[in-house]
Coordinates of C-alpha atoms in Angstrom, one line a residue:
M1340 CA 72.4 110.3 96.6
V1341 CA 74.6 111.4 93.7
I1342 CA 78.4 111.0 93.5
N1343 CA 81.1 112.8 91.5
T1344 CA 84.6 111.2 91.4
Y1345 CA 87.8 113.1 90.7
F1346 CA 91.2 111.8 89.5
S1347 CA 89.1 108.7 88.8
G1348 CA 91.6 106.8 86.6
A1349 CA 90.1 103.7 85.0
G1350 CA 87.3 103.8 87.5
L1351 CA 88.2 101.0 89.9
F1352 CA 86.8 102.9 92.9
D1353 CA 83.7 103.6 90.8
I1354 CA 83.2 99.9 90.3
G1355 CA 82.8 99.5 94.0
F1356 CA 80.2 102.2 94.2
K1357 CA 78.3 100.7 91.4
M1358 CA 78.4 97.3 93.1
A1359 CA 76.8 99.1 96.1
D1360 CA 74.0 100.3 93.8
L1361 CA 75.0 103.9 94.0
E1362 CA 74.6 106.5 91.3
I1363 CA 77.8 108.0 89.8
Q1364 CA 76.9 111.2 88.0
Q1365 CA 80.3 112.5 86.7
S1366 CA 83.9 111.4 86.8
F1367 CA 86.8 113.6 86.0
E1368 CA 90.1 112.2 84.7
I1369 CA 93.0 113.7 82.7
D1370 CA 94.2 110.5 80.9
S1371 CA 92.4 109.8 77.6
H1372 CA 93.1 106.0 77.8
C1373 CA 91.5 105.9 81.3
C1374 CA 88.5 107.9 80.0
N1375 CA 88.0 105.5 77.1
V1376 CA 88.1 102.5 79.5
Q1377 CA 85.5 104.2 81.7
R1378 CA 83.2 105.0 78.9
N1379 CA 83.5 101.4 77.7
N1380 CA 82.3 100.1 81.0
F1381 CA 80.1 102.7 82.6
K1382 CA 77.1 104.7 81.6
H1383 CA 77.8 107.9 83.6
E1384 CA 79.4 111.0 82.2
V1385 CA 83.2 110.8 81.9
V1386 CA 84.8 114.2 81.6
E1387 CA 88.4 114.3 80.3
S1388 CA 89.9 117.3 82.0
D1389 CA 92.9 118.7 83.9
I1390 CA 91.4 119.4 87.3
T1391 CA 94.1 122.0 87.9
K1392 CA 92.5 124.0 85.2
K1393 CA 88.8 123.0 85.6
L1394 CA 86.4 125.5 87.2
V1395 CA 84.3 124.1 90.0
A1396 CA 81.3 125.9 88.4
D1397 CA 81.6 123.7 85.4
E1398 CA 80.5 120.5 87.2
K1399 CA 77.1 119.2 88.2
E1400 CA 75.8 119.4 91.8
C1401 CA 76.3 116.2 93.8
D1402 CA 75.9 114.9 97.4
V1403 CA 79.3 113.1 97.6
K1404 CA 82.7 114.1 96.2
V1405 CA 85.4 111.4 96.0
F1406 CA 89.0 112.3 95.5
T1407 CA 91.7 109.8 94.6
Y1408 CA 94.5 112.2 93.6
P1409 CA 97.8 110.6 92.6
C1410 CA 99.9 109.1 95.4
T1411 CA 103.3 108.7 93.7
K1412 CA 104.9 111.6 95.6
Y1413 CA 103.5 110.6 98.9
S1414 CA 104.6 107.0 98.8
A1415 CA 107.5 105.8 100.9
I1416 CA 109.1 104.1 97.8
A1417 CA 109.6 107.6 96.4
D1418 CA 112.3 108.1 99.0
I1419 CA 114.5 105.8 96.9
H1420 CA 114.3 108.2 94.0
G1421 CA 114.3 111.4 96.0
T1422 CA 110.8 112.2 94.8
R1423 CA 108.8 112.0 98.0
T1424 CA 107.9 115.6 98.0
G1425 CA 104.1 115.5 98.1
D1426 CA 102.3 117.5 95.4
E1427 CA 99.7 120.3 95.2
L1428 CA 96.9 118.3 93.6
F1429 CA 95.3 118.1 97.1
L1430 CA 94.7 121.8 96.8
H1431 CA 92.4 121.3 93.9
A1432 CA 90.5 118.7 95.8
F1433 CA 90.3 121.2 98.6
R1434 CA 89.2 123.9 96.2
H1435 CA 86.3 121.7 95.0
M1436 CA 85.2 121.0 98.6
V1437 CA 85.3 124.7 99.7
L1438 CA 83.7 126.4 96.7
N1439 CA 80.9 123.9 96.3
P1440 CA 80.7 121.9 99.6
P1441 CA 79.1 118.4 99.3
E1442 CA 77.3 116.6 102.0
I1443 CA 80.2 114.1 102.2
F1444 CA 83.7 114.0 100.8
V1445 CA 85.9 110.9 100.6
V1446 CA 89.7 111.1 100.1
E1447 CA 91.9 108.0 99.2
N1448 CA 95.7 107.9 99.2
V1449 CA 98.7 106.0 100.6
P1450 CA 99.4 106.0 104.3
G1451 CA 102.5 108.0 103.5
M1452 CA 100.4 111.1 103.0
R1453 CA 100.3 111.4 106.8
A1454 CA 104.0 112.5 106.6
F1455 CA 102.8 115.8 105.0
P1456 CA 101.0 117.7 107.9
I1457 CA 99.8 120.6 105.6
V1458 CA 98.0 118.1 103.4
I1459 CA 96.5 116.3 106.3
E1460 CA 95.4 119.6 107.9
A1461 CA 93.6 120.6 104.7
M1462 CA 91.9 117.3 104.4
T1463 CA 90.8 116.9 108.1
K1464 CA 90.2 120.4 109.5
L1465 CA 87.7 121.7 107.0
P1466 CA 85.1 123.7 109.0
N1467 CA 81.5 122.4 109.2
Y1468 CA 82.6 118.7 108.7
Y1469 CA 83.0 115.8 111.0
V1470 CA 86.0 113.9 109.8
T1471 CA 87.0 110.3 110.3
T1472 CA 90.3 108.8 109.2
F1473 CA 90.9 105.1 108.5
C1474 CA 94.4 103.9 108.2
P1475 CA 95.4 101.5 107.2
I1476 CA 92.6 100.0 105.2
K1477 CA 94.1 96.7 104.1
S1478 CA 93.1 95.2 100.8
E1479 CA 94.2 91.7 102.0
I1480 CA 91.0 91.4 104.2
W1481 CA 89.3 90.9 100.8
L1482 CA 92.0 90.1 98.3
P1483 CA 95.3 88.2 97.9
Q1484 CA 97.3 91.4 97.7
K1485 CA 99.2 93.4 100.3
R1486 CA 98.0 97.0 99.9
D1487 CA 97.5 99.5 102.6
R1488 CA 95.6 102.7 102.1
L1489 CA 94.4 105.9 103.9
I1490 CA 90.7 106.8 103.7
I1491 CA 89.4 110.1 105.0
I1492 CA 85.6 110.7 105.2
G1493 CA 84.2 114.1 106.0
S1494 CA 80.4 114.5 106.6
R1495 CA 78.1 117.4 107.5
K1496 CA 76.6 115.3 110.3
N1497 CA 78.3 113.4 113.0
F1498 CA 78.2 109.7 112.0
N1499 CA 79.6 106.4 113.3
W1500 CA 81.5 105.2 110.2
R1501 CA 82.3 101.5 110.5
E1502 CA 85.7 99.9 109.7
P1503 CA 85.6 97.1 107.1
V1504 CA 85.7 93.6 108.5
K1505 CA 87.5 90.5 107.1
N1506 CA 85.1 88.3 105.2
N1507 CA 86.4 85.2 103.4
P1508 CA 89.2 86.8 101.4
K1509 CA 90.0 85.2 98.0
S1510 CA 93.3 83.2 97.8
L1511 CA 96.0 83.7 95.2
K1512 CA 94.9 80.3 93.7
D1513 CA 91.4 81.7 93.2
I1514 CA 92.5 84.5 90.9
L1515 CA 95.0 82.7 88.7
E1516 CA 94.1 81.8 85.1
K1517 CA 94.6 78.3 83.7
N1518 CA 96.1 79.7 80.5
P1519 CA 97.3 83.2 81.2
R1520 CA 98.4 85.4 78.4
V1521 CA 101.7 86.8 79.5
T1522 CA 105.0 87.9 78.0
R1523 CA 108.3 86.9 79.6
P1524 CA 110.9 89.7 79.3
K1525 CA 114.6 88.9 79.5
A1526 CA 114.7 90.9 82.7
I1527 CA 113.1 88.0 84.6
Q1528 CA 116.1 85.7 84.1
Q1529 CA 118.5 88.5 84.9
R1530 CA 116.6 89.5 88.1
M1531 CA 116.5 85.9 89.2
K1532 CA 120.3 85.7 88.8
G1533 CA 120.7 88.8 91.0
I1534 CA 121.9 91.1 88.2
Y1535 CA 119.5 93.9 89.4
R1536 CA 119.6 95.6 92.8
D1537 CA 116.5 93.6 94.1
L1538 CA 115.5 90.0 93.6
P1539 CA 111.9 89.5 92.4
I1540 CA 109.1 89.1 94.8
I1541 CA 107.8 85.6 94.1
S1542 CA 104.4 84.5 95.5
D1543 CA 103.6 80.8 95.8
P1544 CA 99.9 80.0 95.6
E1545 CA 100.4 76.5 97.0
K1546 CA 101.8 78.0 100.2
G1547 CA 99.0 80.5 100.7
D1548 CA 101.1 83.5 99.7
I1549 CA 99.5 86.7 98.7
A1550 CA 100.9 89.1 96.0
P1551 CA 102.7 92.3 96.9
T1552 CA 101.2 95.6 96.1
C1553 CA 100.1 96.0 92.5
V1554 CA 102.2 98.9 91.1
A1555 CA 101.6 101.1 88.1
H1556 CA 105.1 100.6 86.6
Y1557 CA 104.6 96.8 86.4
A1558 CA 104.2 96.9 82.6
K1559 CA 107.7 98.5 82.3
D1560 CA 109.3 95.7 84.4
K1561 CA 107.3 92.6 85.0
S1562 CA 110.3 90.9 86.5
T1563 CA 109.7 92.6 89.9
R1564 CA 106.6 90.6 90.9
L1565 CA 106.2 86.9 89.8
V1566 CA 104.0 84.0 90.6
K1567 CA 105.2 80.4 90.8
D1568 CA 104.0 78.3 87.9
K1569 CA 105.6 75.0 86.9
K1570 CA 104.4 75.3 83.3
F1571 CA 106.9 78.1 82.7
P1572 CA 110.7 78.3 82.4
L1573 CA 112.4 78.8 85.8
G1574 CA 109.0 77.9 87.4
V1575 CA 107.8 81.5 87.6
R1576 CA 106.0 84.0 85.4
P1577 CA 104.4 87.5 85.5
Y1578 CA 100.8 88.1 86.3
S1579 CA 98.5 88.5 83.3
V1580 CA 96.4 91.7 82.9
R1581 CA 93.3 89.8 84.1
E1582 CA 95.1 88.4 87.1
Y1583 CA 96.5 91.8 88.0
A1584 CA 92.9 93.2 87.7
R1585 CA 91.6 90.4 89.9
L1586 CA 94.2 91.2 92.5
Q1587 CA 92.5 94.6 92.7
G1588 CA 89.0 93.0 92.9
V1589 CA 88.1 94.0 89.4
P1590 CA 85.3 91.7 88.1
D1591 CA 85.9 89.9 84.8
W1592 CA 83.1 91.7 83.0
F1593 CA 85.2 94.9 83.2
E1594 CA 87.1 95.3 80.0
F1595 CA 90.4 97.1 79.4
N1596 CA 90.0 98.3 75.8
C1597 CA 93.6 99.4 75.6
P1598 CA 97.1 98.0 75.2
D1599 CA 98.4 95.9 78.1
T1600 CA 100.9 98.5 79.0
Y1601 CA 98.2 101.0 79.8
A1602 CA 96.0 98.4 81.5
Y1603 CA 98.7 97.4 84.0
R1604 CA 99.3 101.1 84.8
M1605 CA 95.6 101.8 85.3
I1606 CA 95.3 98.7 87.6
G1607 CA 98.3 99.7 89.7
N1608 CA 97.1 103.2 90.1
G1609 CA 93.6 102.2 91.0
V1610 CA 91.7 101.7 94.3
S1611 CA 90.9 98.1 95.2
V1612 CA 87.3 97.6 94.2
P1613 CA 86.2 96.1 97.6
V1614 CA 87.3 99.4 99.3
G1615 CA 84.8 101.2 97.0
L1616 CA 82.1 98.7 97.9
W1617 CA 82.8 99.1 101.6
A1618 CA 82.8 102.9 101.3
G1619 CA 79.6 102.8 99.2
N1620 CA 77.8 100.7 101.7
E1621 CA 78.8 103.1 104.5
L1622 CA 77.5 106.0 102.4
K1623 CA 74.2 104.2 102.0
R1624 CA 74.0 103.8 105.8
Y1625 CA 74.5 107.6 106.2
F1626 CA 71.8 108.7 103.8
N1627 CA 69.3 106.1 105.0

């Protein structure tokens, strides 16, 4: 079984596939920083390309195609900014499935994608595929992070795809560093005082709290998500890059060879690693 991944970001979904002992052949990503991080951690071919301009004929044959096209304009939070419009990147995923059909395709996005019937129709009504939709897939069954996602799996043969099951999820205390490397922007104090529209979301590891959804814009405003820590002023602090990565299930061997600003963004945009491991194990069941 050979896998190609599209819109692959820093490769968090790919980590899960690798943990399932699956072979990734090619990944396609437009962001050069993400490509550098992938090349630093993986051995498969990483192609820096704009998928809207890439020909399907330019890629290698594979058994499985995995699409994690950006979710920003499908997210409910986009309503706040008036940008919840969907986007047309799904058409390029669809183009790759139609012009060179794989045995299986996997699509990952936010549950809000279901509000766009044209997108859902394209992803679930493709002829000659049996399609199963899982929603929500909750990262909290594995990790101390609230994160719901939509997973669509299409296969040539009818197959009983199994939902993930909860299995000794890590606690917030488990992922915190003893000596985290963090910066404390002035916005933390201002947000704590109520100067901004929203107060920070503060998670207390001693009370068994879990973190809110890791977001890509965290590097721009680390005051929005804080963790209680008595060693810091006001008793709170931001998450370090490594902690943020652990919230997504990223193992410590995975290195972000880039500035923290890019690392936070990559992590927030990524797929929780255990989701990839679950999907990878299900793919192994299918092919075995």
